[in-house]
Amino acid sequence: MTSALPVPHDRLDFTALEAPVDPAAVRAYRQATKASGSQHAMTGAQTITTVFGVVIVVVVFFVFAIIGTVFVSLFLSSVGGAFSDVPVVLLLFPLFVLAALVLVVVAIVRRVRRGSDWQRWYRLDRFAAANGFDFAVTSPGPPYPGTVFGLGRNRTSYELLRSTSGRFVELGSYRYTTGSGDDERVSSWGYIAVALDRPVPHMLLDARANDRVFSSLPAAFARSQVLSLEGDFDRHFTLYAPGEYERDALYVFTPDLMALLIDEAAGWDVELVDRWLFLYAPDPIDSADVGAWRRALRAADLVGAKVLSRTQRYTDERAAGGAPELPGGPALPGAAEASVSPDASAAFLGQAAPPRPGEPTIAPGGKRLRGGIRWASVAGVVGVIVWWIFVTRLTGR
């Protein structure tokens, strides 16, 4: 089975990420990148923004600490005469302050252990050059059609590796902003993107391992599209596929692919859409952790290669001019050539490359999954209402 990466995962050279770094080399790298005017030089504003963000978080924490102390004091004083407001405040507020200090210390320790940004970027740049990738600190507005990439504003991929030859593959982290004012929130993800040879129906695997109370995915899909697969696969993933595409899903998700996903990608949500395979993790890839890169690159290679082998013969029989392609059937003309470079660069610059004359397409009913109710949002609204009722009764207003 052909590797999905420029270099197979078991032949990647991780020396640049593990060997000691010469400070002089880092300084030279920093000077060179700043002189070139590349995105690496945009770190001053990013650092100021990060520091400002930390200050805001600390201030907000102290404000909520004071508010929380007052509410707890009111509650305790209301349930028994043994409690008085002043002693409770004196007891609880120092605890909140101590908790804030612990969080700050933990953040500082983690920052020191990660090393400087320039040292980390230098390592990643050297690693990329040794293994057929380009490294980029940031890439604003990635135009991918995946579920995660179409939300919010200030959409930015960061600390990413992008293949320089052969199949288009990209691994990195991604963030976007939602809400405004006090409700503003920055969501961050780790992701893998692999260009496929052929368009496929929109299918999504929601991994149970990375869920909390509800799904970690930022979008919901109608439960009527859930398909049950054989064995214990349903214990690890929930599969969504468009209506009337059950046969197609079973054609792609064969038992060997399901076993591979359980072994290598249990913590990743997996999405097939247009001519793309995406894997999402609800936390960014730790760019200072060599093990994180090993696991992500291994998943990209093994899962990417297997999905490619299952989709390179796929044709949607519902699309105009399409003909069903059965397991074991002959590959359609052009499939072998497309496996080398399926207009991957063009696909990245414009989401998906337009289909060539005679190229397979997907029928409208299979292009996108139908949306559903996001129960996490419903639970949040209910929680706010319950809290409001509780506070109202507690204060007697």
Short mmCIF file of C-alpha atoms in Angstrom, two decimals:
data_model
loop_
_atom_site.label_atom_id
_atom_site.label_comp_id
_atom_site.label_asym_id
_atom_site.label_seq_id
_atom_site.Cartn_x
_atom_site.Cartn_y
_atom_site.Cartn_z
CA MET A 1 0.00 0.00 0.00
CA THR A 2 1.45 3.35 -1.09
CA SER A 3 2.32 5.85 1.66
CA ALA A 4 0.14 8.95 1.92
CA LEU A 5 3.15 11.01 3.10
CA PRO A 6 6.16 12.22 1.13
CA VAL A 7 8.20 9.83 3.32
CA PRO A 8 6.54 6.77 4.97
CA HIS A 9 5.96 7.30 8.68
CA ASP A 10 8.42 4.57 9.69
CA ARG A 11 11.21 6.21 7.64
CA LEU A 12 10.76 9.79 8.84
CA ASP A 13 13.87 11.44 10.30
CA PHE A 14 13.03 12.96 13.71
CA THR A 15 16.60 14.03 14.48
CA ALA A 16 15.78 17.73 14.14
CA LEU A 17 13.07 17.46 16.80
CA GLU A 18 15.17 15.46 19.26
CA ALA A 19 18.82 16.56 18.96
CA PRO A 20 20.25 19.47 20.98
CA VAL A 21 19.90 22.85 19.28
CA ASP A 22 22.77 25.26 18.70
CA PRO A 23 21.65 28.72 19.98
CA ALA A 24 23.74 30.36 17.26
CA ALA A 25 21.82 28.42 14.60
CA VAL A 26 18.52 29.56 16.11
CA ARG A 27 19.67 33.19 16.10
CA ALA A 28 20.77 32.91 12.48
CA TYR A 29 17.42 31.32 11.56
CA ARG A 30 15.55 34.11 13.32
CA GLN A 31 17.56 36.83 11.59
CA ALA A 32 17.14 35.18 8.19
CA THR A 33 13.40 34.76 8.50
CA LYS A 34 12.91 38.30 9.79
CA ALA A 35 15.02 39.66 6.95
CA SER A 36 12.92 37.72 4.44
CA GLY A 37 9.72 39.27 5.80
CA SER A 38 8.11 35.87 6.19
CA GLN A 39 5.30 35.07 8.62
CA HIS A 40 7.86 33.93 11.22
CA ALA A 41 8.65 37.57 11.85
CA MET A 42 5.10 38.32 12.96
CA THR A 43 5.78 37.14 16.49
CA GLY A 44 5.96 40.48 18.27
CA ALA A 45 2.25 41.16 17.91
CA GLN A 46 1.45 37.54 18.69
CA THR A 47 3.49 37.69 21.90
CA ILE A 48 1.81 40.94 22.98
CA THR A 49 -1.58 39.41 22.20
CA THR A 50 -0.74 36.32 24.23
CA VAL A 51 0.42 38.35 27.24
CA PHE A 52 -2.66 40.56 27.00
CA GLY A 53 -4.83 37.45 26.86
CA VAL A 54 -3.21 36.02 29.98
CA VAL A 55 -3.78 39.31 31.83
CA ILE A 56 -7.43 39.35 30.78
CA VAL A 57 -7.89 35.74 31.93
CA VAL A 58 -6.37 36.51 35.34
CA VAL A 59 -8.53 39.61 35.78
CA VAL A 60 -11.69 37.75 34.76
CA PHE A 61 -10.78 34.92 37.14
CA PHE A 62 -10.46 37.33 40.08
CA VAL A 63 -13.77 38.99 39.23
CA PHE A 64 -15.53 35.64 39.14
CA ALA A 65 -13.71 34.63 42.34
CA ILE A 66 -15.20 37.62 44.13
CA ILE A 67 -18.67 36.99 42.69
CA GLY A 68 -18.45 33.28 43.53
CA THR A 69 -17.34 34.06 47.07
CA VAL A 70 -20.31 36.37 47.59
CA PHE A 71 -22.82 33.82 46.26
CA VAL A 72 -21.37 30.99 48.32
CA SER A 73 -21.42 33.20 51.39
CA LEU A 74 -25.07 34.06 50.82
CA PHE A 75 -25.94 30.40 50.35
CA LEU A 76 -24.12 29.23 53.48
CA SER A 77 -25.56 32.02 55.60
CA SER A 78 -29.06 31.15 54.37
CA VAL A 79 -28.90 27.46 55.30
CA GLY A 80 -27.87 27.91 58.90
CA GLY A 81 -27.09 30.46 61.54
CA ALA A 82 -23.69 28.88 62.19
CA PHE A 83 -22.30 30.68 59.17
CA SER A 84 -21.69 34.39 58.99
CA ASP A 85 -20.79 36.28 55.85
CA VAL A 86 -17.48 37.73 56.95
CA PRO A 87 -15.72 34.52 58.10
CA VAL A 88 -16.86 32.71 54.94
CA VAL A 89 -15.46 35.46 52.74
CA LEU A 90 -12.21 35.45 54.65
CA LEU A 91 -11.98 31.68 54.18
CA LEU A 92 -13.00 31.36 50.55
CA PHE A 93 -11.34 34.35 48.90
CA PRO A 94 -7.79 33.26 49.78
CA LEU A 95 -8.61 29.83 48.36
CA PHE A 96 -9.69 31.39 45.07
CA VAL A 97 -6.52 33.52 45.00
CA LEU A 98 -4.39 30.44 45.70
CA ALA A 99 -6.12 28.55 42.87
CA ALA A 100 -5.38 31.47 40.50
CA LEU A 101 -1.72 31.50 41.50
CA VAL A 102 -1.45 27.74 40.95
CA LEU A 103 -2.90 28.12 37.44
CA VAL A 104 -0.42 30.91 36.63
CA VAL A 105 2.54 28.86 37.91
CA VAL A 106 1.42 25.82 35.89
CA ALA A 107 1.12 27.99 32.76
CA ILE A 108 4.62 29.42 33.30
CA VAL A 109 6.16 25.98 33.87
CA ARG A 110 4.53 24.62 30.72
CA ARG A 111 5.79 27.62 28.76
CA VAL A 112 9.37 27.14 30.01
CA ARG A 113 9.29 23.42 29.19
CA ARG A 114 8.13 24.17 25.64
CA GLY A 115 11.18 26.38 25.03
CA SER A 116 11.23 29.56 22.99
CA ASP A 117 9.04 29.95 19.93
CA TRP A 118 12.05 30.46 17.68
CA GLN A 119 13.78 27.34 18.92
CA ARG A 120 10.63 25.28 18.34
CA TRP A 121 10.09 26.76 14.90
CA TYR A 122 13.70 26.17 13.97
CA ARG A 123 13.35 22.49 14.90
CA LEU A 124 10.13 22.13 12.92
CA ASP A 125 11.59 23.93 9.90
CA ARG A 126 14.62 21.57 9.89
CA PHE A 127 12.36 18.54 10.38
CA ALA A 128 10.14 19.63 7.49
CA ALA A 129 13.08 20.15 5.14
CA ALA A 130 14.45 16.68 5.96
CA ASN A 131 11.15 14.90 5.27
CA GLY A 132 9.54 16.50 2.22
CA PHE A 133 7.42 19.15 3.98
CA ASP A 134 7.28 22.91 4.22
CA PHE A 135 6.80 24.43 7.67
CA ALA A 136 4.63 27.49 8.26
CA VAL A 137 4.01 29.32 11.51
CA THR A 138 0.62 30.57 10.34
CA SER A 139 -1.62 30.20 7.31
CA PRO A 140 -4.70 32.47 7.52
CA GLY A 141 -8.08 31.40 6.19
CA PRO A 142 -7.47 27.81 5.03
CA PRO A 143 -10.22 27.21 2.44
CA TYR A 144 -10.94 23.58 3.31
CA PRO A 145 -14.55 22.31 3.05
CA GLY A 146 -14.40 20.39 6.37
CA THR A 147 -16.87 20.95 9.20
CA VAL A 148 -14.35 22.59 11.53
CA PHE A 149 -13.05 25.05 8.92
CA GLY A 150 -16.29 26.86 8.13
CA LEU A 151 -17.03 28.34 11.55
CA GLY A 152 -16.30 31.64 13.26
CA ARG A 153 -13.87 34.35 12.21
CA ASN A 154 -10.11 34.92 12.39
CA ARG A 155 -9.65 31.41 11.01
CA THR A 156 -5.99 30.49 11.09
CA SER A 157 -3.92 27.34 10.73
CA TYR A 158 -0.68 27.51 12.69
CA GLU A 159 2.50 25.52 13.24
CA LEU A 160 1.75 23.30 10.28
CA LEU A 161 3.57 20.92 7.96
CA ARG A 162 2.57 20.82 4.28
CA SER A 163 3.88 18.32 1.73
CA THR A 164 6.04 19.76 -1.05
CA SER A 165 5.65 16.96 -3.59
CA GLY A 166 3.36 14.09 -4.46
CA ARG A 167 0.04 13.97 -2.66
CA PHE A 168 -1.15 17.05 -0.82
CA VAL A 169 -1.00 16.38 2.94
CA GLU A 170 -1.12 18.93 5.74
CA LEU A 171 -0.88 18.53 9.52
CA GLY A 172 -1.08 21.25 12.12
CA SER A 173 -3.31 23.18 14.47
CA TYR A 174 -6.22 25.46 13.71
CA ARG A 175 -8.11 28.11 15.62
CA TYR A 176 -11.11 30.36 15.09
CA THR A 177 -13.07 32.88 17.13
CA THR A 178 -16.78 32.84 17.90
CA GLY A 179 -19.00 35.17 19.90
CA SER A 180 -18.17 38.71 20.93
CA GLY A 181 -17.57 40.73 24.06
CA ASP A 182 -17.81 38.65 27.22
CA ASP A 183 -18.97 35.66 25.17
CA GLU A 184 -15.97 35.65 22.81
CA ARG A 185 -14.27 32.29 22.62
CA VAL A 186 -11.26 30.92 20.72
CA SER A 187 -11.54 27.27 19.72
CA SER A 188 -8.42 25.31 18.79
CA TRP A 189 -8.07 21.98 17.00
CA GLY A 190 -5.41 19.63 15.76
CA TYR A 191 -6.04 18.47 12.19
CA ILE A 192 -4.80 16.31 9.34
CA ALA A 193 -5.83 16.97 5.73
CA VAL A 194 -5.21 14.48 2.90
CA ALA A 195 -6.27 15.10 -0.71
CA LEU A 196 -8.15 12.15 -2.23
CA ASP A 197 -8.09 10.97 -5.83
CA ARG A 198 -11.87 11.03 -6.19
CA PRO A 199 -14.88 12.87 -4.81
CA VAL A 200 -16.74 10.99 -2.07
CA PRO A 201 -20.07 11.43 -0.27
CA HIS A 202 -20.01 13.44 2.91
CA MET A 203 -19.39 10.91 5.71
CA LEU A 204 -18.27 11.59 9.25
CA LEU A 205 -17.03 9.48 12.15
CA ASP A 206 -17.57 11.08 15.55
CA ALA A 207 -14.98 9.54 17.89
CA ARG A 208 -16.30 8.69 21.33
CA ALA A 209 -12.84 8.81 22.94
CA ASN A 210 -12.54 12.60 22.59
CA ASP A 211 -16.11 13.40 23.66
CA ARG A 212 -16.93 14.77 27.06
CA VAL A 213 -20.59 14.95 28.06
CA PHE A 214 -21.54 15.70 24.47
CA SER A 215 -19.78 15.38 21.11
CA SER A 216 -16.62 17.44 20.77
CA LEU A 217 -17.56 18.40 17.21
CA PRO A 218 -18.62 22.04 16.75
CA ALA A 219 -21.57 21.08 14.53
CA ALA A 220 -24.43 18.61 14.94
CA PHE A 221 -25.93 16.25 12.38
CA ALA A 222 -29.35 14.63 12.16
CA ARG A 223 -29.41 11.32 14.05
CA SER A 224 -31.45 9.75 11.25
CA GLN A 225 -28.18 9.60 9.27
CA VAL A 226 -26.40 7.39 11.83
CA LEU A 227 -25.34 3.99 10.50
CA SER A 228 -24.41 1.01 12.66
CA LEU A 229 -21.39 -1.02 11.60
CA GLU A 230 -20.38 -4.53 12.54
CA GLY A 231 -18.42 -5.67 15.60
CA ASP A 232 -17.65 -3.23 18.38
CA PHE A 233 -16.93 -0.32 16.02
CA ASP A 234 -19.98 1.57 17.31
CA ARG A 235 -18.37 1.64 20.75
CA HIS A 236 -15.55 3.76 19.33
CA PHE A 237 -17.18 5.85 16.58
CA THR A 238 -20.59 7.10 15.48
CA LEU A 239 -20.85 7.02 11.69
CA TYR A 240 -22.96 9.58 9.83
CA ALA A 241 -23.74 9.12 6.14
CA PRO A 242 -26.36 10.75 3.88
CA GLY A 243 -29.65 8.96 3.38
CA GLU A 244 -29.54 6.18 0.79
CA TYR A 245 -25.73 6.02 1.05
CA GLU A 246 -25.51 3.09 3.44
CA ARG A 247 -24.13 0.78 0.73
CA ASP A 248 -21.53 3.38 -0.19
CA ALA A 249 -20.46 3.77 3.44
CA LEU A 250 -20.07 0.00 3.81
CA TYR A 251 -18.00 -0.04 0.63
CA VAL A 252 -15.56 2.50 2.09
CA PHE A 253 -15.56 1.45 5.76
CA THR A 254 -14.53 -2.18 5.44
CA PRO A 255 -13.62 -4.25 8.53
CA ASP A 256 -9.89 -3.74 8.00
CA LEU A 257 -10.32 0.05 7.79
CA MET A 258 -12.52 0.02 10.89
CA ALA A 259 -9.88 -1.96 12.81
CA LEU A 260 -7.18 0.48 11.69
CA LEU A 261 -9.23 3.47 12.82
CA ILE A 262 -9.73 1.92 16.26
CA ASP A 263 -6.01 1.21 16.61
CA GLU A 264 -4.54 4.38 15.12
CA ALA A 265 -7.18 7.12 15.23
CA ALA A 266 -9.48 6.43 18.18
CA GLY A 267 -8.97 9.99 19.45
CA TRP A 268 -9.63 11.65 16.09
CA ASP A 269 -12.93 12.58 14.45
CA VAL A 270 -12.76 11.56 10.79
CA GLU A 271 -14.52 13.33 7.91
CA LEU A 272 -14.69 12.53 4.20
CA VAL A 273 -16.06 15.34 2.06
CA ASP A 274 -15.58 16.30 -1.60
CA ARG A 275 -12.03 15.13 -2.43
CA TRP A 276 -10.69 15.36 1.10
CA LEU A 277 -10.00 13.26 4.16
CA PHE A 278 -9.85 15.20 7.44
CA LEU A 279 -8.95 14.05 10.93
CA TYR A 280 -9.73 16.38 13.84
CA ALA A 281 -8.59 16.37 17.48
CA PRO A 282 -10.34 18.73 19.94
CA ASP A 283 -6.96 20.00 21.16
CA PRO A 284 -4.12 21.48 19.06
CA ILE A 285 -1.09 19.36 18.26
CA ASP A 286 1.58 20.06 20.87
CA SER A 287 4.29 21.29 18.53
CA ALA A 288 6.99 20.84 21.20
CA ASP A 289 6.10 17.17 21.77
CA VAL A 290 7.93 14.79 19.43
CA GLY A 291 5.55 11.99 20.43
CA ALA A 292 2.55 14.07 19.33
CA TRP A 293 4.08 14.53 15.88
CA ARG A 294 4.94 10.82 15.65
CA ARG A 295 1.36 9.83 16.43
CA ALA A 296 -0.17 12.40 14.08
CA LEU A 297 2.12 11.50 11.17
CA ARG A 298 1.55 7.78 11.73
CA ALA A 299 -2.23 8.30 11.69
CA ALA A 300 -1.97 10.49 8.57
CA ASP A 301 0.06 7.85 6.75
CA LEU A 302 -1.77 4.67 7.75
CA VAL A 303 -5.33 5.99 7.76
CA GLY A 304 -4.71 8.19 4.71
CA ALA A 305 -3.28 5.33 2.66
CA LYS A 306 -6.12 2.98 3.62
CA VAL A 307 -8.85 5.50 2.85
CA LEU A 308 -7.19 6.24 -0.48
CA SER A 309 -7.18 2.54 -1.36
CA ARG A 310 -10.90 2.29 -0.49
CA THR A 311 -11.97 5.39 -2.43
CA GLN A 312 -9.77 5.36 -5.55
CA ARG A 313 -12.34 3.19 -7.40
CA TYR A 314 -15.45 4.81 -5.91
CA THR A 315 -18.13 6.23 -8.19
CA ASP A 316 -21.52 7.57 -7.10
CA GLU A 317 -24.06 5.72 -9.24
CA ARG A 318 -26.66 8.42 -8.49
CA ALA A 319 -24.67 11.16 -10.22
CA ALA A 320 -25.38 11.89 -13.86
CA GLY A 321 -23.34 9.59 -16.07
CA GLY A 322 -22.02 7.63 -13.12
CA ALA A 323 -21.77 3.87 -12.99
CA PRO A 324 -21.55 1.75 -9.85
CA GLU A 325 -18.05 0.57 -9.04
CA LEU A 326 -18.10 -2.70 -7.11
CA PRO A 327 -15.35 -4.07 -4.86
CA GLY A 328 -12.74 -5.81 -7.00
CA GLY A 329 -13.88 -4.06 -10.16
CA PRO A 330 -11.49 -2.38 -12.57
CA ALA A 331 -10.12 1.03 -11.75
CA LEU A 332 -11.48 3.79 -13.92
CA PRO A 333 -9.11 5.51 -16.38
CA GLY A 334 -6.97 8.18 -14.79
CA ALA A 335 -7.05 6.78 -11.25
CA ALA A 336 -3.40 5.75 -11.28
CA GLU A 337 -2.25 9.11 -12.61
CA ALA A 338 -4.38 11.01 -10.11
CA SER A 339 -2.80 9.17 -7.20
CA VAL A 340 0.46 11.03 -7.72
CA SER A 341 -0.90 14.58 -7.52
CA PRO A 342 -4.70 14.98 -7.79
CA ASP A 343 -4.61 18.71 -8.49
CA ALA A 344 -3.75 18.91 -4.81
CA SER A 345 -2.22 22.38 -4.85
CA ALA A 346 -5.15 23.75 -6.84
CA ALA A 347 -7.53 22.02 -4.47
CA PHE A 348 -5.94 23.78 -1.52
CA LEU A 349 -6.06 27.21 -3.15
CA GLY A 350 -9.69 26.88 -4.14
CA GLN A 351 -11.17 24.27 -1.80
CA ALA A 352 -11.64 21.49 -4.34
CA ALA A 353 -10.42 21.42 -7.90
CA PRO A 354 -13.35 21.52 -10.36
CA PRO A 355 -14.14 18.14 -11.91
CA ARG A 356 -12.65 17.50 -15.31
CA PRO A 357 -14.91 16.38 -18.18
CA GLY A 358 -15.93 12.77 -17.60
CA GLU A 359 -14.62 12.79 -14.02
CA PRO A 360 -16.91 11.23 -11.36
CA THR A 361 -19.03 13.55 -9.25
CA ILE A 362 -21.33 13.20 -6.25
CA ALA A 363 -25.10 13.53 -6.51
CA PRO A 364 -26.63 16.50 -4.64
CA GLY A 365 -28.12 14.25 -1.96
CA GLY A 366 -24.69 12.94 -0.99
CA LYS A 367 -22.67 16.15 -1.02
CA ARG A 368 -23.48 17.25 2.52
CA LEU A 369 -24.94 15.74 5.68
CA ARG A 370 -28.09 17.27 7.11
CA GLY A 371 -27.65 19.34 10.25
CA GLY A 372 -29.19 18.44 13.60
CA ILE A 373 -29.71 19.80 17.10
CA ARG A 374 -26.60 20.64 19.12
CA TRP A 375 -27.62 19.32 22.54
CA ALA A 376 -24.65 20.89 24.28
CA SER A 377 -26.08 24.34 23.42
CA VAL A 378 -29.53 23.30 24.64
CA ALA A 379 -28.04 22.03 27.91
CA GLY A 380 -26.17 25.32 28.32
CA VAL A 381 -29.35 27.37 27.94
CA VAL A 382 -31.21 25.13 30.39
CA GLY A 383 -28.33 25.42 32.85
CA VAL A 384 -28.43 29.23 32.69
CA ILE A 385 -32.19 29.22 33.33
CA VAL A 386 -31.85 26.83 36.29
CA TRP A 387 -29.04 28.95 37.76
CA TRP A 388 -31.10 32.12 37.37
CA ILE A 389 -34.06 30.52 39.14
CA PHE A 390 -31.77 29.31 41.93
CA VAL A 391 -30.17 32.72 42.47
CA THR A 392 -33.55 34.46 42.32
CA ARG A 393 -34.98 32.19 45.02
CA LEU A 394 -31.81 32.48 47.11
CA THR A 395 -31.80 36.26 47.12
CA GLY A 396 -35.58 36.48 47.50
CA ARG A 397 -36.03 38.76 44.50
#
